[in-house]
Amino acid sequence: MTILEIRELRKSFGLSTHVLRGINLKVEQGEFLGVIGLSGAGKSTLLRCINRLIDPTSGEIYMPRSVFDPQADGAKIDILKLNRGETRLLRRKVGMIFQQFNIVKRLSVIENVLSGGLGYQSSLKSCLRLFSREERRRALVNLRRVGLLDHAYKRADELSGGEQQRVAIGRTLMQSPVIILADEPVSSLDPKLSRVVLDILKRVCLEDGITALVSLHTLEQTREYADRIVGLKQGQIFFDGPAKDLTDSVVEKVYQDVRMKT
Ligand SMILES: Nc1ncnc2c1ncn2[C@@H]1O[C@H](COP(=O)(O)OP(=O)(O)O)[C@@H](O)[C@H]1O
Ligand SMILES: [Mg+2]
């Protein structure tokens, strides 16, 4: 099943900064997609358009309607045309993981994970700690899945960087996402911790049939973890294929530093 179909996606800032310049991309459910490209190529902008943290200038992004409505048939819907309530649902179903973890350091690990079940806005419930027994049970299950059950009641800032990113993965799992967007999730971690985090991310995605779009810092990591690699260059897709087709000469071209022409 196609989980995501992007057509002619463009994003400009102002009149002269054309960041995405006609992205076409079709992603099947369960794919673990690596996104590569020089800094400034448009990786973060692309990922942020998919959960509507950024509004693109033009184009379409289709997802199956069943993502928003379990009763729906296989028809697809342009998520750029969703109403406010549907957008909230979209953000629940499309989890996001950031380079800087974005967890609440003064809260406990389990509270951070529990807050994932709330969506982006409702911090009130979180402050009042109104979590049901069932929510707590799910949080503990997800903490076990990311290997942090023993740390559940520690303050989040007592954990190492790699562990904090695993908290973020656990929190995302509370949303039962269909897609996870991970924007340089291991760029601030050393190679050993990166590997632990990516192993966990890949495993939970595989177990739950979650589709992942992950921008990664190094080619070695991308080649090792991604089923399929998309290379962005100046806001366009320059390469799209399996890791084995990403030859050295293609890599050289993806990473060739061409000054942005607008
Ligand atoms: N809010 C913004 N206003 C103006 N330019 C922006 C904004 N956000 C991103 N850009 C520009 O878009 C380009 C691509 O950014 P980004 O998507 O962050 O690339 P990447 O994640 O691949 O490094 C950069 O040149 C950046 O300066
Ligand atoms: Mg970026």
mmCIF file of N, CA and C in Angstrom, residues 105-233:
data_model
loop_
_atom_site.group_PDB
_atom_site.id
_atom_site.type_symbol
_atom_site.label_atom_id
_atom_site.label_comp_id
_atom_site.label_asym_id
_atom_site.label_seq_id
_atom_site.Cartn_x
_atom_site.Cartn_y
_atom_site.Cartn_z
ATOM 1 N N LYS A 105 13.088 18.005 30.029
ATOM 2 C CA LYS A 105 14.162 17.491 30.876
ATOM 3 C C LYS A 105 13.793 17.372 32.350
ATOM 4 N N ARG A 106 12.895 18.268 32.804
ATOM 5 C CA ARG A 106 12.592 18.241 34.247
ATOM 6 C C ARG A 106 11.527 17.199 34.593
ATOM 7 N N LEU A 107 10.902 16.602 33.560
ATOM 8 C CA LEU A 107 9.909 15.556 33.832
ATOM 9 C C LEU A 107 10.593 14.191 33.854
ATOM 10 N N SER A 108 9.890 13.241 34.465
ATOM 11 C CA SER A 108 10.441 11.889 34.480
ATOM 12 C C SER A 108 10.353 11.288 33.073
ATOM 13 N N VAL A 109 11.099 10.222 32.906
ATOM 14 C CA VAL A 109 11.109 9.519 31.622
ATOM 15 C C VAL A 109 9.704 9.059 31.254
ATOM 16 N N ILE A 110 9.008 8.476 32.218
ATOM 17 C CA ILE A 110 7.672 7.946 31.891
ATOM 18 C C ILE A 110 6.685 9.076 31.593
ATOM 19 N N GLU A 111 6.840 10.212 32.282
ATOM 20 C CA GLU A 111 5.952 11.342 31.980
ATOM 21 C C GLU A 111 6.185 11.853 30.558
ATOM 22 N N ASN A 112 7.442 11.864 30.151
ATOM 23 C CA ASN A 112 7.732 12.257 28.778
ATOM 24 C C ASN A 112 7.055 11.311 27.791
ATOM 25 N N VAL A 113 7.149 10.027 28.071
ATOM 26 C CA VAL A 113 6.552 9.049 27.158
ATOM 27 C C VAL A 113 5.034 9.194 27.162
ATOM 28 N N LEU A 114 4.462 9.350 28.350
ATOM 29 C CA LEU A 114 3.004 9.515 28.455
ATOM 30 C C LEU A 114 2.516 10.729 27.667
ATOM 31 N N SER A 115 3.312 11.780 27.653
ATOM 32 C CA SER A 115 2.878 13.000 26.966
ATOM 33 C C SER A 115 2.736 12.770 25.461
ATOM 34 N N GLY A 116 3.371 11.722 24.949
ATOM 35 C CA GLY A 116 3.237 11.396 23.526
ATOM 36 C C GLY A 116 1.825 11.003 23.151
ATOM 37 N N GLY A 117 1.066 10.498 24.127
ATOM 38 C CA GLY A 117 -0.306 10.098 23.845
ATOM 39 C C GLY A 117 -1.252 11.282 23.741
ATOM 40 N N LEU A 118 -0.740 12.463 24.013
ATOM 41 C CA LEU A 118 -1.610 13.636 24.120
ATOM 42 C C LEU A 118 -1.660 14.487 22.870
ATOM 43 N N GLY A 119 -0.783 14.237 21.932
ATOM 44 C CA GLY A 119 -0.702 15.160 20.805
ATOM 45 C C GLY A 119 0.119 16.366 21.230
ATOM 46 N N TYR A 120 0.191 17.351 20.354
ATOM 47 C CA TYR A 120 1.136 18.437 20.587
ATOM 48 C C TYR A 120 0.658 19.453 21.628
ATOM 49 N N GLN A 121 -0.677 19.664 21.707
ATOM 50 C CA GLN A 121 -1.144 20.797 22.489
ATOM 51 C C GLN A 121 -1.342 20.559 23.988
ATOM 52 N N SER A 122 -2.073 19.503 24.289
ATOM 53 C CA SER A 122 -2.631 19.454 25.640
ATOM 54 C C SER A 122 -1.614 19.145 26.733
ATOM 55 N N SER A 123 -0.918 20.165 27.164
ATOM 56 C CA SER A 123 0.029 19.974 28.250
ATOM 57 C C SER A 123 -0.691 20.000 29.600
ATOM 58 N N LEU A 124 -1.940 20.481 29.577
ATOM 59 C CA LEU A 124 -2.691 20.588 30.824
ATOM 60 C C LEU A 124 -2.854 19.232 31.494
ATOM 61 N N LYS A 125 -3.279 18.281 30.684
ATOM 62 C CA LYS A 125 -3.483 16.933 31.215
ATOM 63 C C LYS A 125 -2.160 16.413 31.776
ATOM 64 N N SER A 126 -1.101 16.724 31.049
ATOM 65 C CA SER A 126 0.214 16.281 31.470
ATOM 66 C C SER A 126 0.597 16.891 32.810
ATOM 67 N N CYS A 127 0.308 18.200 32.970
ATOM 68 C CA CYS A 127 0.629 18.871 34.234
ATOM 69 C C CYS A 127 -0.157 18.264 35.383
ATOM 70 N N LEU A 128 -1.392 17.961 35.094
ATOM 71 C CA LEU A 128 -2.252 17.439 36.158
ATOM 72 C C LEU A 128 -2.051 15.936 36.368
ATOM 73 N N ARG A 129 -1.241 15.354 35.511
ATOM 74 C CA ARG A 129 -0.914 13.926 35.621
ATOM 75 C C ARG A 129 -2.149 13.042 35.609
ATOM 76 N N LEU A 130 -3.039 13.372 34.685
ATOM 77 C CA LEU A 130 -4.287 12.616 34.605
ATOM 78 C C LEU A 130 -4.147 11.464 33.617
ATOM 79 N N PHE A 131 -3.345 10.528 33.943
ATOM 80 C CA PHE A 131 -3.173 9.416 33.026
ATOM 81 C C PHE A 131 -3.871 8.178 33.564
ATOM 82 N N SER A 132 -4.526 7.490 32.663
ATOM 83 C CA SER A 132 -5.249 6.288 33.084
ATOM 84 C C SER A 132 -4.264 5.131 33.288
ATOM 85 N N ARG A 133 -4.775 4.119 33.938
ATOM 86 C CA ARG A 133 -3.986 2.905 34.149
ATOM 87 C C ARG A 133 -3.544 2.314 32.809
ATOM 88 N N GLU A 134 -4.462 2.344 31.841
ATOM 89 C CA GLU A 134 -4.155 1.790 30.520
ATOM 90 C C GLU A 134 -3.036 2.587 29.828
ATOM 91 N N GLU A 135 -3.099 3.927 29.954
ATOM 92 C CA GLU A 135 -2.041 4.747 29.361
ATOM 93 C C GLU A 135 -0.692 4.441 30.021
ATOM 94 N N ARG A 136 -0.709 4.281 31.323
ATOM 95 C CA ARG A 136 0.540 3.971 32.024
ATOM 96 C C ARG A 136 1.085 2.610 31.603
ATOM 97 N N ARG A 137 0.159 1.675 31.406
ATOM 98 C CA ARG A 137 0.597 0.344 30.981
ATOM 99 C C ARG A 137 1.259 0.421 29.606
ATOM 100 N N ARG A 138 0.629 1.177 28.704
ATOM 101 C CA ARG A 138 1.207 1.324 27.362
ATOM 102 C C ARG A 138 2.559 2.033 27.407
ATOM 103 N N ALA A 139 2.661 3.010 28.277
ATOM 104 C CA ALA A 139 3.935 3.736 28.400
ATOM 105 C C ALA A 139 5.047 2.787 28.847
ATOM 106 N N LEU A 140 4.713 1.915 29.788
ATOM 107 C CA LEU A 140 5.733 0.975 30.266
ATOM 108 C C LEU A 140 6.109 -0.024 29.171
ATOM 109 N N VAL A 141 5.117 -0.452 28.398
ATOM 110 C CA VAL A 141 5.400 -1.354 27.275
ATOM 111 C C VAL A 141 6.361 -0.667 26.301
ATOM 112 N N ASN A 142 6.063 0.594 25.989
ATOM 113 C CA ASN A 142 6.907 1.309 25.021
ATOM 114 C C ASN A 142 8.291 1.613 25.591
ATOM 115 N N LEU A 143 8.357 1.857 26.886
ATOM 116 C CA LEU A 143 9.673 2.052 27.497
ATOM 117 C C LEU A 143 10.493 0.773 27.436
ATOM 118 N N ARG A 144 9.841 -0.353 27.616
ATOM 119 C CA ARG A 144 10.568 -1.615 27.503
ATOM 120 C C ARG A 144 11.073 -1.793 26.075
ATOM 121 N N ARG A 145 10.250 -1.402 25.116
ATOM 122 C CA ARG A 145 10.637 -1.574 23.711
ATOM 123 C C ARG A 145 11.868 -0.753 23.346
ATOM 124 N N VAL A 146 12.044 0.391 24.002
ATOM 125 C CA VAL A 146 13.241 1.190 23.714
ATOM 126 C C VAL A 146 14.335 0.947 24.757
ATOM 127 N N GLY A 147 14.133 -0.075 25.571
ATOM 128 C CA GLY A 147 15.174 -0.507 26.507
ATOM 129 C C GLY A 147 15.376 0.407 27.702
ATOM 130 N N LEU A 148 14.319 1.100 28.130
ATOM 131 C CA LEU A 148 14.480 2.072 29.215
ATOM 132 C C LEU A 148 13.556 1.809 30.401
ATOM 133 N N LEU A 149 13.071 0.598 30.507
ATOM 134 C CA LEU A 149 12.135 0.296 31.592
ATOM 135 C C LEU A 149 12.747 0.614 32.957
ATOM 136 N N ASP A 150 14.019 0.306 33.104
ATOM 137 C CA ASP A 150 14.678 0.541 34.398
ATOM 138 C C ASP A 150 14.831 2.019 34.734
ATOM 139 N N HIS A 151 14.691 2.878 33.734
ATOM 140 C CA HIS A 151 14.883 4.318 33.963
ATOM 141 C C HIS A 151 13.565 5.082 34.044
ATOM 142 N N ALA A 152 12.452 4.375 34.072
ATOM 143 C CA ALA A 152 11.133 5.009 33.927
ATOM 144 C C ALA A 152 10.913 6.188 34.868
ATOM 145 N N TYR A 153 11.368 6.088 36.098
ATOM 146 C CA TYR A 153 11.052 7.129 37.082
ATOM 147 C C TYR A 153 12.205 8.086 37.348
ATOM 148 N N LYS A 154 13.240 8.000 36.524
ATOM 149 C CA LYS A 154 14.319 8.994 36.611
ATOM 150 C C LYS A 154 13.903 10.277 35.929
ATOM 151 N N ARG A 155 14.523 11.377 36.311
ATOM 152 C CA ARG A 155 14.335 12.610 35.555
ATOM 153 C C ARG A 155 15.006 12.460 34.194
ATOM 154 N N ALA A 156 14.378 12.989 33.171
ATOM 155 C CA ALA A 156 14.879 12.785 31.816
ATOM 156 C C ALA A 156 16.300 13.309 31.653
ATOM 157 N N ASP A 157 16.631 14.406 32.366
ATOM 158 C CA ASP A 157 17.975 14.962 32.168
ATOM 159 C C ASP A 157 19.071 14.175 32.883
ATOM 160 N N GLU A 158 18.707 13.116 33.586
ATOM 161 C CA GLU A 158 19.733 12.233 34.148
ATOM 162 C C GLU A 158 20.228 11.238 33.105
ATOM 163 N N LEU A 159 19.535 11.182 31.977
ATOM 164 C CA LEU A 159 19.881 10.186 30.961
ATOM 165 C C LEU A 159 20.911 10.729 29.968
ATOM 166 N N SER A 160 21.624 9.811 29.340
ATOM 167 C CA SER A 160 22.585 10.202 28.303
ATOM 168 C C SER A 160 21.822 10.654 27.054
ATOM 169 N N GLY A 161 22.531 11.262 26.119
ATOM 170 C CA GLY A 161 21.907 11.725 24.878
ATOM 171 C C GLY A 161 21.215 10.606 24.114
ATOM 172 N N GLY A 162 21.893 9.481 24.026
ATOM 173 C CA GLY A 162 21.313 8.350 23.297
ATOM 174 C C GLY A 162 20.045 7.865 23.973
ATOM 175 N N GLU A 163 20.085 7.849 25.325
ATOM 176 C CA GLU A 163 18.891 7.406 26.055
ATOM 177 C C GLU A 163 17.754 8.410 25.901
ATOM 178 N N GLN A 164 18.096 9.701 25.873
ATOM 179 C CA GLN A 164 17.048 10.715 25.691
ATOM 180 C C GLN A 164 16.369 10.569 24.328
ATOM 181 N N GLN A 165 17.162 10.232 23.323
ATOM 182 C CA GLN A 165 16.547 10.031 22.011
ATOM 183 C C GLN A 165 15.663 8.786 22.016
ATOM 184 N N ARG A 166 16.044 7.794 22.820
ATOM 185 C CA ARG A 166 15.185 6.603 22.937
ATOM 186 C C ARG A 166 13.887 6.943 23.663
ATOM 187 N N VAL A 167 13.941 7.883 24.613
ATOM 188 C CA VAL A 167 12.713 8.380 25.251
ATOM 189 C C VAL A 167 11.817 8.999 24.179
ATOM 190 N N ALA A 168 12.426 9.781 23.290
ATOM 191 C CA ALA A 168 11.653 10.433 22.229
ATOM 192 C C ALA A 168 10.995 9.398 21.310
ATOM 193 N N ILE A 169 11.702 8.303 21.054
ATOM 194 C CA ILE A 169 11.106 7.238 20.233
ATOM 195 C C ILE A 169 9.918 6.609 20.985
ATOM 196 N N GLY A 170 10.121 6.342 22.271
ATOM 197 C CA GLY A 170 9.036 5.772 23.082
ATOM 198 C C GLY A 170 7.826 6.683 23.120
ATOM 199 N N ARG A 171 8.089 7.975 23.227
ATOM 200 C CA ARG A 171 6.997 8.949 23.257
ATOM 201 C C ARG A 171 6.216 8.932 21.929
ATOM 202 N N THR A 172 6.963 8.869 20.835
ATOM 203 C CA THR A 172 6.312 8.811 19.526
ATOM 204 C C THR A 172 5.455 7.557 19.376
ATOM 205 N N LEU A 173 5.939 6.453 19.942
ATOM 206 C CA LEU A 173 5.183 5.202 19.822
ATOM 207 C C LEU A 173 3.827 5.282 20.512
ATOM 208 N N MET A 174 3.705 6.141 21.523
ATOM 209 C CA MET A 174 2.418 6.309 22.212
ATOM 210 C C MET A 174 1.342 6.816 21.257
ATOM 211 N N GLN A 175 1.752 7.475 20.173
ATOM 212 C CA GLN A 175 0.799 8.002 19.199
ATOM 213 C C GLN A 175 0.327 6.930 18.212
ATOM 214 N N SER A 176 0.877 5.697 18.333
ATOM 215 C CA SER A 176 0.635 4.672 17.304
ATOM 216 C C SER A 176 0.768 5.254 15.906
ATOM 217 N N PRO A 177 1.948 5.775 15.586
ATOM 218 C CA PRO A 177 2.104 6.468 14.304
ATOM 219 C C PRO A 177 2.092 5.503 13.124
ATOM 220 N N VAL A 178 1.682 6.003 11.963
ATOM 221 C CA VAL A 178 1.834 5.211 10.740
ATOM 222 C C VAL A 178 3.122 5.603 10.018
ATOM 223 N N ILE A 179 3.563 6.839 10.264
ATOM 224 C CA ILE A 179 4.818 7.317 9.690
ATOM 225 C C ILE A 179 5.622 7.961 10.812
ATOM 226 N N ILE A 180 6.939 7.735 10.797
ATOM 227 C CA ILE A 180 7.827 8.493 11.677
ATOM 228 C C ILE A 180 8.780 9.298 10.794
ATOM 229 N N LEU A 181 8.843 10.586 11.052
ATOM 230 C CA LEU A 181 9.799 11.462 10.381
ATOM 231 C C LEU A 181 10.916 11.725 11.380
ATOM 232 N N ALA A 182 12.123 11.365 11.033
ATOM 233 C CA ALA A 182 13.233 11.566 11.962
ATOM 234 C C ALA A 182 14.268 12.461 11.282
ATOM 235 N N ASP A 183 14.409 13.672 11.810
ATOM 236 C CA ASP A 183 15.277 14.666 11.183
ATOM 237 C C ASP A 183 16.636 14.676 11.878
ATOM 238 N N GLU A 184 17.589 14.016 11.272
ATOM 239 C CA GLU A 184 18.934 13.864 11.839
ATOM 240 C C GLU A 184 18.887 13.378 13.287
ATOM 241 N N PRO A 185 18.225 12.241 13.528
ATOM 242 C CA PRO A 185 18.003 11.798 14.902
ATOM 243 C C PRO A 185 19.278 11.440 15.657
ATOM 244 N N VAL A 186 20.352 11.137 14.951
ATOM 245 C CA VAL A 186 21.560 10.715 15.669
ATOM 246 C C VAL A 186 22.755 11.641 15.412
ATOM 247 N N SER A 187 22.495 12.817 14.858
ATOM 248 C CA SER A 187 23.603 13.701 14.498
ATOM 249 C C SER A 187 24.370 14.248 15.694
ATOM 250 N N SER A 188 23.740 14.261 16.871
ATOM 251 C CA SER A 188 24.511 14.752 18.020
ATOM 252 C C SER A 188 25.018 13.611 18.888
ATOM 253 N N LEU A 189 24.982 12.395 18.349
ATOM 254 C CA LEU A 189 25.453 11.239 19.124
ATOM 255 C C LEU A 189 26.705 10.635 18.506
ATOM 256 N N ASP A 190 27.511 9.996 19.341
ATOM 257 C CA ASP A 190 28.699 9.347 18.779
ATOM 258 C C ASP A 190 28.257 8.075 18.042
ATOM 259 N N PRO A 191 29.174 7.503 17.223
ATOM 260 C CA PRO A 191 28.776 6.384 16.357
ATOM 261 C C PRO A 191 28.185 5.190 17.116
ATOM 262 N N LYS A 192 28.725 4.930 18.307
ATOM 263 C CA LYS A 192 28.250 3.761 19.050
ATOM 264 C C LYS A 192 26.807 3.965 19.527
ATOM 265 N N LEU A 193 26.548 5.134 20.107
ATOM 266 C CA LEU A 193 25.188 5.432 20.575
ATOM 267 C C LEU A 193 24.229 5.581 19.393
ATOM 268 N N SER A 194 24.740 6.128 18.290
ATOM 269 C CA SER A 194 23.918 6.259 17.082
ATOM 270 C C SER A 194 23.380 4.906 16.649
ATOM 271 N N ARG A 195 24.265 3.939 16.710
ATOM 272 C CA ARG A 195 23.901 2.595 16.271
ATOM 273 C C ARG A 195 22.810 2.001 17.160
ATOM 274 N N VAL A 196 22.940 2.213 18.470
ATOM 275 C CA VAL A 196 21.919 1.698 19.393
ATOM 276 C C VAL A 196 20.570 2.329 19.070
ATOM 277 N N VAL A 197 20.568 3.649 18.874
ATOM 278 C CA VAL A 197 19.316 4.368 18.605
ATOM 279 C C VAL A 197 18.711 3.920 17.270
ATOM 280 N N LEU A 198 19.547 3.826 16.241
ATOM 281 C CA LEU A 198 19.020 3.438 14.921
ATOM 282 C C LEU A 198 18.536 1.989 14.907
ATOM 283 N N ASP A 199 19.240 1.117 15.649
ATOM 284 C CA ASP A 199 18.773 -0.273 15.749
ATOM 285 C C ASP A 199 17.367 -0.322 16.347
ATOM 286 N N ILE A 200 17.165 0.460 17.407
ATOM 287 C CA ILE A 200 15.855 0.477 18.071
ATOM 288 C C ILE A 200 14.796 1.073 17.142
ATOM 289 N N LEU A 201 15.138 2.194 16.517
ATOM 290 C CA LEU A 201 14.178 2.847 15.619
ATOM 291 C C LEU A 201 13.765 1.894 14.501
ATOM 292 N N LYS A 202 14.749 1.241 13.919
ATOM 293 C CA LYS A 202 14.443 0.345 12.801
ATOM 294 C C LYS A 202 13.609 -0.854 13.280
ATOM 295 N N ARG A 203 13.950 -1.369 14.460
ATOM 296 C CA ARG A 203 13.221 -2.539 14.970
ATOM 297 C C ARG A 203 11.756 -2.209 15.256
ATOM 298 N N VAL A 204 11.505 -1.097 15.946
ATOM 299 C CA VAL A 204 10.098 -0.792 16.271
ATOM 300 C C VAL A 204 9.299 -0.498 14.989
ATOM 301 N N CYS A 205 9.932 0.106 14.017
ATOM 302 C CA CYS A 205 9.230 0.377 12.757
ATOM 303 C C CYS A 205 8.858 -0.935 12.071
ATOM 304 N N LEU A 206 9.806 -1.856 12.079
ATOM 305 C CA LEU A 206 9.570 -3.165 11.466
ATOM 306 C C LEU A 206 8.448 -3.897 12.204
ATOM 307 N N GLU A 207 8.505 -3.888 13.531
ATOM 308 C CA GLU A 207 7.511 -4.608 14.332
ATOM 309 C C GLU A 207 6.101 -4.054 14.125
ATOM 310 N N ASP A 208 6.002 -2.744 13.995
ATOM 311 C CA ASP A 208 4.676 -2.113 13.922
ATOM 312 C C ASP A 208 4.266 -1.734 12.499
ATOM 313 N N GLY A 209 5.101 -2.061 11.515
ATOM 314 C CA GLY A 209 4.769 -1.693 10.137
ATOM 315 C C GLY A 209 4.778 -0.194 9.907
ATOM 316 N N ILE A 210 5.591 0.513 10.691
ATOM 317 C CA ILE A 210 5.663 1.974 10.561
ATOM 318 C C ILE A 210 6.612 2.326 9.415
ATOM 319 N N THR A 211 6.200 3.292 8.620
ATOM 320 C CA THR A 211 7.043 3.809 7.552
ATOM 321 C C THR A 211 7.933 4.897 8.143
ATOM 322 N N ALA A 212 9.214 4.897 7.782
ATOM 323 C CA ALA A 212 10.106 5.907 8.357
ATOM 324 C C ALA A 212 10.819 6.689 7.263
ATOM 325 N N LEU A 213 10.874 7.994 7.444
ATOM 326 C CA LEU A 213 11.712 8.854 6.606
ATOM 327 C C LEU A 213 12.745 9.466 7.536
ATOM 328 N N VAL A 214 14.004 9.115 7.312
ATOM 329 C CA VAL A 214 15.044 9.455 8.274
ATOM 330 C C VAL A 214 16.178 10.171 7.560
ATOM 331 N N SER A 215 16.457 11.402 7.958
ATOM 332 C CA SER A 215 17.628 12.045 7.370
ATOM 333 C C SER A 215 18.819 11.737 8.265
ATOM 334 N N LEU A 216 19.880 11.291 7.631
ATOM 335 C CA LEU A 216 21.050 10.852 8.383
ATOM 336 C C LEU A 216 22.275 11.617 7.922
ATOM 337 N N HIS A 217 23.174 11.720 8.839
ATOM 338 C CA HIS A 217 24.359 12.525 8.732
ATOM 339 C C HIS A 217 25.418 11.869 7.853
ATOM 340 N N THR A 218 25.618 10.577 8.103
ATOM 341 C CA THR A 218 26.708 9.924 7.395
ATOM 342 C C THR A 218 26.174 8.914 6.380
ATOM 343 N N LEU A 219 26.935 8.771 5.329
ATOM 344 C CA LEU A 219 26.570 7.826 4.282
ATOM 345 C C LEU A 219 26.613 6.386 4.757
ATOM 346 N N GLU A 220 27.593 6.086 5.629
ATOM 347 C CA GLU A 220 27.725 4.709 6.115
ATOM 348 C C GLU A 220 26.438 4.305 6.824
ATOM 349 N N GLN A 221 25.959 5.191 7.713
ATOM 350 C CA GLN A 221 24.720 4.907 8.437
ATOM 351 C C GLN A 221 23.563 4.739 7.466
ATOM 352 N N THR A 222 23.481 5.624 6.505
ATOM 353 C CA THR A 222 22.344 5.580 5.582
ATOM 354 C C THR A 222 22.368 4.291 4.795
ATOM 355 N N ARG A 223 23.540 3.934 4.306
ATOM 356 C CA ARG A 223 23.655 2.697 3.520
ATOM 357 C C ARG A 223 23.293 1.482 4.359
ATOM 358 N N GLU A 224 23.683 1.526 5.634
ATOM 359 C CA GLU A 224 23.463 0.357 6.489
ATOM 360 C C GLU A 224 21.986 0.200 6.868
ATOM 361 N N TYR A 225 21.314 1.314 7.131
ATOM 362 C CA TYR A 225 19.960 1.207 7.696
ATOM 363 C C TYR A 225 18.836 1.378 6.688
ATOM 364 N N ALA A 226 19.062 2.164 5.645
ATOM 365 C CA ALA A 226 17.937 2.495 4.770
ATOM 366 C C ALA A 226 17.692 1.413 3.721
ATOM 367 N N ASP A 227 16.408 1.056 3.525
ATOM 368 C CA ASP A 227 16.046 0.148 2.433
ATOM 369 C C ASP A 227 16.196 0.882 1.110
ATOM 370 N N ARG A 228 15.906 2.159 1.197
ATOM 371 C CA ARG A 228 15.864 2.988 -0.006
ATOM 372 C C ARG A 228 16.397 4.366 0.365
ATOM 373 N N ILE A 229 17.111 4.952 -0.558
ATOM 374 C CA ILE A 229 17.745 6.237 -0.270
ATOM 375 C C ILE A 229 17.251 7.288 -1.257
ATOM 376 N N VAL A 230 16.922 8.444 -0.696
ATOM 377 C CA VAL A 230 16.558 9.582 -1.540
ATOM 378 C C VAL A 230 17.613 10.664 -1.342
ATOM 379 N N GLY A 231 18.243 11.069 -2.426
ATOM 380 C CA GLY A 231 19.267 12.110 -2.352
ATOM 381 C C GLY A 231 18.693 13.430 -2.822
ATOM 382 N N LEU A 232 18.727 14.431 -1.954
ATOM 383 C CA LEU A 232 18.240 15.760 -2.329
ATOM 384 C C LEU A 232 19.421 16.637 -2.697
ATOM 385 N N LYS A 233 19.198 17.445 -3.718
ATOM 386 C CA LYS A 233 20.213 18.416 -4.084
ATOM 387 C C LYS A 233 19.503 19.678 -4.542
#
